Each structure stands twice: as C-alpha cells, then as structure tokens.
Coordinates of C-alpha atoms and ligand atoms in Angstrom, one line a residue:
X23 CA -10.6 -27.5 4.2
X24 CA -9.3 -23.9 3.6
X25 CA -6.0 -23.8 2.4
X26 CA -3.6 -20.5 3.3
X27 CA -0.5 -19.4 2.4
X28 CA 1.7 -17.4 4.3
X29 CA 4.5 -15.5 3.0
X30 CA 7.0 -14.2 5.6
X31 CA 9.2 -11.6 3.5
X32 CA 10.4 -9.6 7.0
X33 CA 9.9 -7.3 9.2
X34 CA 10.0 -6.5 13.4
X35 CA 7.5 -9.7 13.5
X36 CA 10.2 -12.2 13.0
X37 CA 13.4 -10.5 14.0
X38 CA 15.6 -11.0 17.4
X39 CA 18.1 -8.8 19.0
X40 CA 21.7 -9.0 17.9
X41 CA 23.6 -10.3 20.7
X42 CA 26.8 -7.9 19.9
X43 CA 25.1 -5.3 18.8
X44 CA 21.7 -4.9 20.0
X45 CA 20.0 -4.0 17.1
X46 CA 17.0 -6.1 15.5
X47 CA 17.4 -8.1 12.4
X48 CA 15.7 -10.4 10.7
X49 CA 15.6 -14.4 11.3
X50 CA 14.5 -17.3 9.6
X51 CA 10.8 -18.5 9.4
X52 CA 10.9 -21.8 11.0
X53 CA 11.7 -20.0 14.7
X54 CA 8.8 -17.9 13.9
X55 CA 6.4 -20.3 13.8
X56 CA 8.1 -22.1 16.6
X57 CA 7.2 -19.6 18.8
X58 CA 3.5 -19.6 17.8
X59 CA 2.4 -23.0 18.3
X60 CA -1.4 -21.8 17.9
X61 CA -0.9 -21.7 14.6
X62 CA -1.2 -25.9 14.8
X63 CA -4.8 -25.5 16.5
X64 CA -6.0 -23.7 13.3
X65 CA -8.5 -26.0 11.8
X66 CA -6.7 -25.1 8.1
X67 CA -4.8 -26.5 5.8
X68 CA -1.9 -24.0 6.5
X69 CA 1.4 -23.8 4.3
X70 CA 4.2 -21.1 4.3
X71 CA 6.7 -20.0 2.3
X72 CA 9.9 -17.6 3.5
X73 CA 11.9 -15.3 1.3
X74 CA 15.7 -16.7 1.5
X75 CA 16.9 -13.4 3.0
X76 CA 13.6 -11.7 4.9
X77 CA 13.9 -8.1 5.3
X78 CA 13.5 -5.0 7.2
X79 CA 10.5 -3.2 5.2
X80 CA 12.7 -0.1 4.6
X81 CA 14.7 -2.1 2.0
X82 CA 11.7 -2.9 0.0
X83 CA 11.5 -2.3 -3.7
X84 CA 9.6 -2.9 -6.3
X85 CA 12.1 -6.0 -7.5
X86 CA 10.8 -7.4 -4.4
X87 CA 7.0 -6.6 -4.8
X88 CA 7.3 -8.5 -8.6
X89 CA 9.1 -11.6 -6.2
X90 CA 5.8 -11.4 -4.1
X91 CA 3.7 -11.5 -6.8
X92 CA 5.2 -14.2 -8.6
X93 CA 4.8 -16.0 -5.3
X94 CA 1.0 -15.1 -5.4
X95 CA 0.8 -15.8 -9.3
X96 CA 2.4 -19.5 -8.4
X97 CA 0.4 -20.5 -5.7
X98 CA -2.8 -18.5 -7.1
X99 CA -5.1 -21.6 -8.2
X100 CA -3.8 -23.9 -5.1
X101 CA -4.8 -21.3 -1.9
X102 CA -7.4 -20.1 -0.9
X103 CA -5.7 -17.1 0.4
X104 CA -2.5 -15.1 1.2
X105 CA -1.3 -13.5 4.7
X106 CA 1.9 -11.4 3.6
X107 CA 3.9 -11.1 6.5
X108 CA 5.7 -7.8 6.2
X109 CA 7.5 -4.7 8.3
X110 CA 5.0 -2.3 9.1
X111 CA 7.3 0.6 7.8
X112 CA 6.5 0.4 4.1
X113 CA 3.8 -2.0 4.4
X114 CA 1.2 0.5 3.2
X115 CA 3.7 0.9 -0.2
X116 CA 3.5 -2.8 -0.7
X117 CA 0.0 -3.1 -0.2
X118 CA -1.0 -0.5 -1.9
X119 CA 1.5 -1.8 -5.0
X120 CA -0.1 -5.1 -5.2
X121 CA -3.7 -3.8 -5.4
X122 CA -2.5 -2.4 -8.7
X123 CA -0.2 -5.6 -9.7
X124 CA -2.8 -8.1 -9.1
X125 CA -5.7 -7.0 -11.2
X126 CA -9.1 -8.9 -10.9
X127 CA -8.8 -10.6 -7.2
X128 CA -11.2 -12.7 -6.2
X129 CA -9.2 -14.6 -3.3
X130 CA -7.5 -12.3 -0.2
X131 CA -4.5 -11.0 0.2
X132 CA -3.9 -9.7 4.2
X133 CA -0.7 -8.2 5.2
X134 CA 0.4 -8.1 8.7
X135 CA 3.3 -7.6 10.9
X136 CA 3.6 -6.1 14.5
X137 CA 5.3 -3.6 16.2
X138 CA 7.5 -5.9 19.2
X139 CA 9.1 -9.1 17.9
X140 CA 7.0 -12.1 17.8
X141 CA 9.6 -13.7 20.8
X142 CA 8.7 -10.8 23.1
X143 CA 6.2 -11.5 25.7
X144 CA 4.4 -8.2 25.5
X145 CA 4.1 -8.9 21.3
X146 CA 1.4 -7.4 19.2
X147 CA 2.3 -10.5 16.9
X148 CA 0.7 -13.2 17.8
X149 CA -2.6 -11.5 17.4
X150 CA -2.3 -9.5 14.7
X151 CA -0.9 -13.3 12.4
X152 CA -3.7 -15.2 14.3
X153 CA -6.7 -12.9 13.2
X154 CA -5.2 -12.1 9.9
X155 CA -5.3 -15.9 9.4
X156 CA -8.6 -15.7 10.5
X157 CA -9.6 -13.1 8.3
X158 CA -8.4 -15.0 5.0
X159 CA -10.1 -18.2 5.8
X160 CA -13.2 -16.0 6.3
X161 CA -16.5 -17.5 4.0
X162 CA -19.4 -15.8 3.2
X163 CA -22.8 -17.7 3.0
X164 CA -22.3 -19.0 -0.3
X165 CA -18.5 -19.7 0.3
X166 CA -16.9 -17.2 -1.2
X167 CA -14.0 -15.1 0.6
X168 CA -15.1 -12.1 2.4
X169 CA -12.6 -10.4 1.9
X170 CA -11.3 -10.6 -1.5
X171 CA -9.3 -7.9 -2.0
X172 CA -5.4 -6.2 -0.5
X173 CA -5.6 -5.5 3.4
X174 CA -3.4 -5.0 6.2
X175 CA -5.0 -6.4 9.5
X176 CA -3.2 -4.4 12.5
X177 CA -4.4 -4.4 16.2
X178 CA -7.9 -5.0 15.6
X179 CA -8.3 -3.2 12.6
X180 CA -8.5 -4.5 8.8
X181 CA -8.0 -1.5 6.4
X182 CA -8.2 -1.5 2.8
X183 CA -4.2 -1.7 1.2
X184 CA -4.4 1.4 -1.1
X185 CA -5.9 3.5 1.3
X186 CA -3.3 3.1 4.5
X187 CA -0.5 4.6 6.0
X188 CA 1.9 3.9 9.0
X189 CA 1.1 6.7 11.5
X190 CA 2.8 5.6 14.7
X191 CA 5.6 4.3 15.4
X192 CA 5.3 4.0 19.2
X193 CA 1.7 2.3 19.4
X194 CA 0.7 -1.0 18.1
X195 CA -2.3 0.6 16.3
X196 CA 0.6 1.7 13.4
X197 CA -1.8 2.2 10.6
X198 CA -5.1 4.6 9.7
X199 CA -6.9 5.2 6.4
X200 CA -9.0 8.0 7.7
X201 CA -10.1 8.8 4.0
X202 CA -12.0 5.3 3.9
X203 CA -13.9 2.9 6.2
X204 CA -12.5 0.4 8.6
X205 CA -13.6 -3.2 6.2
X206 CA -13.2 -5.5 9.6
X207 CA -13.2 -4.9 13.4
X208 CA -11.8 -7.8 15.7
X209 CA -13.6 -7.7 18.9
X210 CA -15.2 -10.7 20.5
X211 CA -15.8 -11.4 17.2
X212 CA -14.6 -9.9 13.9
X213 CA -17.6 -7.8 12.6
X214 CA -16.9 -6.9 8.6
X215 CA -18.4 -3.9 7.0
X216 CA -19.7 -5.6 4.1
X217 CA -20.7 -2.7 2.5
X218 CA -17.1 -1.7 1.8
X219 CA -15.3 -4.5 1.2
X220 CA -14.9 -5.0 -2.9
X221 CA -16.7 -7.7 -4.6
X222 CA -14.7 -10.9 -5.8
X223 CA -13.6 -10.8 -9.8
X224 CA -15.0 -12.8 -11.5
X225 CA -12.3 -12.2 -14.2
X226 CA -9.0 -13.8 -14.3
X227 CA -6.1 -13.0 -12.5
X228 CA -4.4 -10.2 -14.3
X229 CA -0.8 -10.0 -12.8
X230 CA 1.2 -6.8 -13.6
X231 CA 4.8 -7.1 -13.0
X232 CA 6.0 -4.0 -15.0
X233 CA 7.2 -1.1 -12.6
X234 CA 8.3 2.1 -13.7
X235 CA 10.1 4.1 -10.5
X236 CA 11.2 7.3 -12.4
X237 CA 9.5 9.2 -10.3
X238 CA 10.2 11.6 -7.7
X239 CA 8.1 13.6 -4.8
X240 CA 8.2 17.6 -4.6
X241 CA 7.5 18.6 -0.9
X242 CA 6.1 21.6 -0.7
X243 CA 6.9 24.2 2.2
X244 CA 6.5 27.7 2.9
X245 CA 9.4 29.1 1.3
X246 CA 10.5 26.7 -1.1
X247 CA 13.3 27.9 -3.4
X248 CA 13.2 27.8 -7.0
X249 CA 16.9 26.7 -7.4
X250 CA 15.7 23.1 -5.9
X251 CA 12.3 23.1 -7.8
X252 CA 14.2 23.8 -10.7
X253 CA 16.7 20.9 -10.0
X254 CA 14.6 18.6 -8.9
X255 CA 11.8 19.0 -12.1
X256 CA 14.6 18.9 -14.0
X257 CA 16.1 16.0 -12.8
X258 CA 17.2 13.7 -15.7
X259 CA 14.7 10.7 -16.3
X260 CA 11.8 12.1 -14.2
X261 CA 8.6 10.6 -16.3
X262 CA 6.0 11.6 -12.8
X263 CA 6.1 13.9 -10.3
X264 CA 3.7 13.9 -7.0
X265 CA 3.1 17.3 -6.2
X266 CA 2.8 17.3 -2.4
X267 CA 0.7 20.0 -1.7
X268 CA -1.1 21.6 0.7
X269 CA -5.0 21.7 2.2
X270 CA -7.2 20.8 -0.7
X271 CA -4.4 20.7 -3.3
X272 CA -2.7 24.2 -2.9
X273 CA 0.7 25.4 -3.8
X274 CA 2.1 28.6 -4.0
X275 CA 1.1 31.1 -7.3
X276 CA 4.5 32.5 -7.6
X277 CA 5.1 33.0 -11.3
X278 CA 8.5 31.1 -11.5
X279 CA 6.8 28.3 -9.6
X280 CA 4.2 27.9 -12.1
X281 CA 6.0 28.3 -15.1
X282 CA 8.1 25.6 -13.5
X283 CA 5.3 23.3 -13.4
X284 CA 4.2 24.5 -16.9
X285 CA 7.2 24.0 -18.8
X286 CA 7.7 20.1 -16.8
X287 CA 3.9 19.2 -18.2
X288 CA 4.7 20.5 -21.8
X289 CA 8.2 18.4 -21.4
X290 CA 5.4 15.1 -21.7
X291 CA 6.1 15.0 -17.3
X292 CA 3.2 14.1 -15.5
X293 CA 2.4 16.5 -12.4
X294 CA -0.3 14.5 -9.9
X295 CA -1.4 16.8 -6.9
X296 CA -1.4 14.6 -3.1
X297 CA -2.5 16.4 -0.5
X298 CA 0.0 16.8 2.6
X299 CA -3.4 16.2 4.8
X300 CA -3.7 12.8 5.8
X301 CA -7.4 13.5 5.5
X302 CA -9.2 15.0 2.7
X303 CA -9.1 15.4 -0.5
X304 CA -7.8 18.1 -3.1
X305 CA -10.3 20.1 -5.2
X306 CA -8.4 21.9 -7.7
X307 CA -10.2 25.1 -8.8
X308 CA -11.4 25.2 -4.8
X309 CA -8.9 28.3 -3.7
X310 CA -7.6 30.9 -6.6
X311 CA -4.3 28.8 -5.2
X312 CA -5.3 25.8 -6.9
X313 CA -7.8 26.6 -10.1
X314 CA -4.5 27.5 -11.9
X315 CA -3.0 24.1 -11.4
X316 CA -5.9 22.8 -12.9
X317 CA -5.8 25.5 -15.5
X318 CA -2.1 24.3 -16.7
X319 CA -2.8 20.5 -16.6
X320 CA -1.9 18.9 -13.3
X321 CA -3.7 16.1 -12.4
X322 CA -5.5 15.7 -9.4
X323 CA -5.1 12.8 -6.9
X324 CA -8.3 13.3 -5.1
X325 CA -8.0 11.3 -1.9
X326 CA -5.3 9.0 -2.8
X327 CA -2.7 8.4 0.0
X328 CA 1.0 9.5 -0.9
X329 CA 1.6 5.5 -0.7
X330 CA -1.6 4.8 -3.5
X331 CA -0.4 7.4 -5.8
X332 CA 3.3 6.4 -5.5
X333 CA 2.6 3.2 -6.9
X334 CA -0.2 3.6 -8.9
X335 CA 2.1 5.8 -11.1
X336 CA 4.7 3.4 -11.2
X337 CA 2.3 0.6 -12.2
X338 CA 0.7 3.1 -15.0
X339 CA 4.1 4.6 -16.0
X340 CA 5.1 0.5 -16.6
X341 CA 2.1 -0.2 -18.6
X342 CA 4.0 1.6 -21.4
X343 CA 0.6 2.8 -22.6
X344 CA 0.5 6.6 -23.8
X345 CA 0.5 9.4 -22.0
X346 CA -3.4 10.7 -22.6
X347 CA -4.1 7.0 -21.0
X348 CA -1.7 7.2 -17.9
X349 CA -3.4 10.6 -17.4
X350 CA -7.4 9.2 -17.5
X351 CA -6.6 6.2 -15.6
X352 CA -4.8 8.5 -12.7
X353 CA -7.9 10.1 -12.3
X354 CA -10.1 6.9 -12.6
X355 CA -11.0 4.7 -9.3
X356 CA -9.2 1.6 -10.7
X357 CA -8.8 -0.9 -7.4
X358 CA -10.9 1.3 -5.0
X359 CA -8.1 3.5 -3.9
X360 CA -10.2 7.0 -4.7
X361 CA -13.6 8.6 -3.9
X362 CA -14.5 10.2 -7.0
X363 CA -17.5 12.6 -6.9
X364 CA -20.6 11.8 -7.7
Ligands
LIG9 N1 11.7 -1.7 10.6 C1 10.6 -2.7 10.7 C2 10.2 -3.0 9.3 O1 9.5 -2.3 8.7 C3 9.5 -2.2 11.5 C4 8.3 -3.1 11.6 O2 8.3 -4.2 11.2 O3 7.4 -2.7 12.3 O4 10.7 -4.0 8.8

C-alpha cells in the first residue's frame, strides 16, 4: 500500500478567524484533518506530521525550508511521497528552494494550500489536499512515481515548483508558470503531460541544507536614481544581486548606471539579469540596451522566475564553491528550472 506523508507547515488552509479580532491565524493540524474526513476513504497508508507552530507563508525563511527538508531527509526511505501543506503566498519560494535542496528525487514532493480556510464551506481546500494526495500516490506502469519531482497542485493544475509564481490573490487559480507546461490537469480524471514531467534519479538523495541569503533585488524603473543604486550595490555583505530588468533583459545605458554595475562585478558581486515579464525570457545582446550587460559580465537568467533565481543563488552562494562555478551553474538547467537554447 502507498504510504504518504503529509507535512502541514501553515497557511490559509488550516487557519480560523480570530474571534476578537477577526483576522486568520493558524491552528493546529488535528482540526484540519477533522474537518476532512475523506481523507479516511483514501485507500493509502496516510501519515502526517505538523510543524509545532504552523505559519502564515509570509514568515517563511530559509531556517524553515532546512526544518522541511530535514523532515523530507527523515522520512525519505519510509514514504512513498510528500504533500507539503503550505500558504500560497511564498509557496512558489519554497518550492522552488527545495528543488535545489533536494538534489536527485526520485519520489514526489506536492505542495498545496488553498485560498479560503479548509472550515469554510465554499473552500478550495478540500480539493486541492485531496488531488494533491492523489497526485503523489500516482504509479506509472512499472510502479514508479509519476511525478517524481517539486510541484504545487492548485485548482486543477499541477505546475512544476521552480517555474511558479502566485499571481492572484482573489481567485483560487493563485499560481501560473507561463514559461513552462502545465505537468498534470485534474478533470474527470487527472491527465499528466508525461512528456514534461522529469525522470526519477536514480542517484541518491543529495540533501543541501546550506543557504546563503546575502542577496538583495534591484527593481528597475523608469527613472531610477543613482543615489539608491549606489546604496543598495553597495550595501555591506551583498555576495548576488538579481537585476530586475525589463523586456528581454534591458536596463537603462546611463553611464553611472553601468559603471555601477561594473565596479559591483569587479568587487567579486554577482549581477544575474530576471526579466520583470512574467513571460519570456532575457537575451542579452538582443537590444543595444542589453549587449553591454553581457559585455561587462552579468549573467543571464534566461527564463527563470524571480522565485527560481532567488533561491537558486542562495543554494549556489551556500555551496561555498568558487565564484567561476556559481557563475556556470547559474547559467546551467540544474533541476529543470530553465529553457536553455538549443
Ligand atoms: N497568507 C496566507 C499564507 O500564505 C495565504 C494563503 O495561504 O493562501 O500563509
């Protein structure tokens, strides 16, 4: 019998209103499951485990992604699979941060959460833990996961981790990874696009728990002033800085704002260009706007989400491996989360 884990770390899914003061806040696991007594119909060997204080997603850290993986590491050999309950808020960030802390899957790991508490009538919950649940006890012909790999399961969809972001907040379809296919639909039935989903390792587990978070996100706007470029590439302890830029990788060819960025890279500071477009990718060398970024040593993120390159700096940055090597491996597809070009 398939044996599942389910980690409740937070999140709308579980909460209830404060009766004084109205707001939502997290309660404990046991009334969650309480109020899904489907769960009991599952023909599954299903276990959970709760974190001692669940949280809203917006205080997530990377303290608590290395809590989550230690779970995962623990429990690894015993499950068959993982459903990481989790606030949809910053659940892109935490999948997208496990993808690169748990190196050589071969089991799934599903996040979920909802958008109305899981004691609401009208919830989004019920469906979206019930299919997830579904999803990681999902066997291939030969008995091997489906879906071995990071995904968040939300109203209907399953999405690859690394390549998601929260969208709406008013809508219970919350997430979309318009830069890569949909891995799962759940219709009548749940039809998975094979062809996209990543093969099972057939290495061991590799768990990284080493997180460097020295790193900081320029914003780019029209009009964008050089005291507060200067401040903030300057700040002290920055190792990595995302460039958010526009279009296909674009920033502005000001001379101060390039000898800026010049004088950070020769400083040993990594510069990684994101796109601002949720779609897309950059092509540095495209406009006359970008081929002197590429010219002066930034690297380019390709199609990586803002979430994806967040963490996969801080996961490179704690590898405490030298700089040449951060920079190749930024610009290599490690756990799916870029298209490179043929
Ligand atoms: N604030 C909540 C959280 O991220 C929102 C949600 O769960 O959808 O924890």
């Amino acid at each position: 019998m398939n044996k599942i884990l389910l980690i409740y770390t937070g999140g709308t899914i579980g909460m209830m209103q404060d009766a004084k003061t109205g707001s939502l806040r997290p309660f404990d696991f046991k009334s969650l499951t309480k109020q899904v007594p489907e769960l009991s119909r599952f023909n599954l060997d299903l276990h959970s485990v709760s974190f001692k204080k669940p949280i809203d997603s917006s205080n997530m850290h990377p303290r608590v992604w290395i809590e989550l993986v230690n779970i995962i590491e623990k429990n690894y050999a015993k499950y068959d699979g993982f459903v990481v309950l989790h606030g949809s808020d910053t659940m892109a960030y935490t999948a997208s941060a496990l993808s690169f802390m748990l190196e050589n899957l071969s089991k799934p790991v599903i996040l979920t959460g909802s958008q109305l508490p899981i004691g609401i009538i009208r919830t989004d919950g019920k469906e979206n833990l019930i299919t997830a649940i579904e999803i990681v006890a999902a066997k291939n012909k030969q008995g091997k996961a489906l879906v071995p790999e990071v995904a968040i399961y939300f109203e209907y969809e399953l999405f690859r981790g690394n390549r998601t972001f929260k969208y709406n907040s008013a809508h219970f379809d919350a997430f979309q990874s318009p830069n890569y296919p949909v891995l799962a639909e759940a219709g009548v039935e749940i039809i998975y696009n094979t062809n996209y989903i990543a093969n099972a390792s057939t290495k061991k587990l590799r768990v990284h728990k080493n997180l460097d978070n020295d790193i900081i996100v320029l914003n780019l706007f029209p009009g964008i002033s050089k005291k507060i470029t200067e401040t903030i590439l300057n700040a002290q302890g920055v190792k990595a800085v995302v460039l958010h830029s526009f279009g296909a990788g674009n920033a502005p060819t000001d001379d101060w704002f390039i000898t800026l960025l010049k004088q950070t890279i020769d400083k040993g500071i990594i510069i990684y260009n994101v796109t601002q477009c949720p779609e897309g990718r950059v092509i540095q060398g495209k406009y006359e706007t970008s081929s002197v970024l590429q010219k002066i040593g930034v690297i380019s993120g390709d199609d990586i989400t803002l979430e994806a390159a967040l963490t996969k700096l801080m996961f490179l940055l704690g590898q405490k491996i030298p700089l040449t090597k951060i920079k190749t491996q930024l610009i290599q597809n490690l756990r799916g989360e870029i298209t490179l070009f043929k």
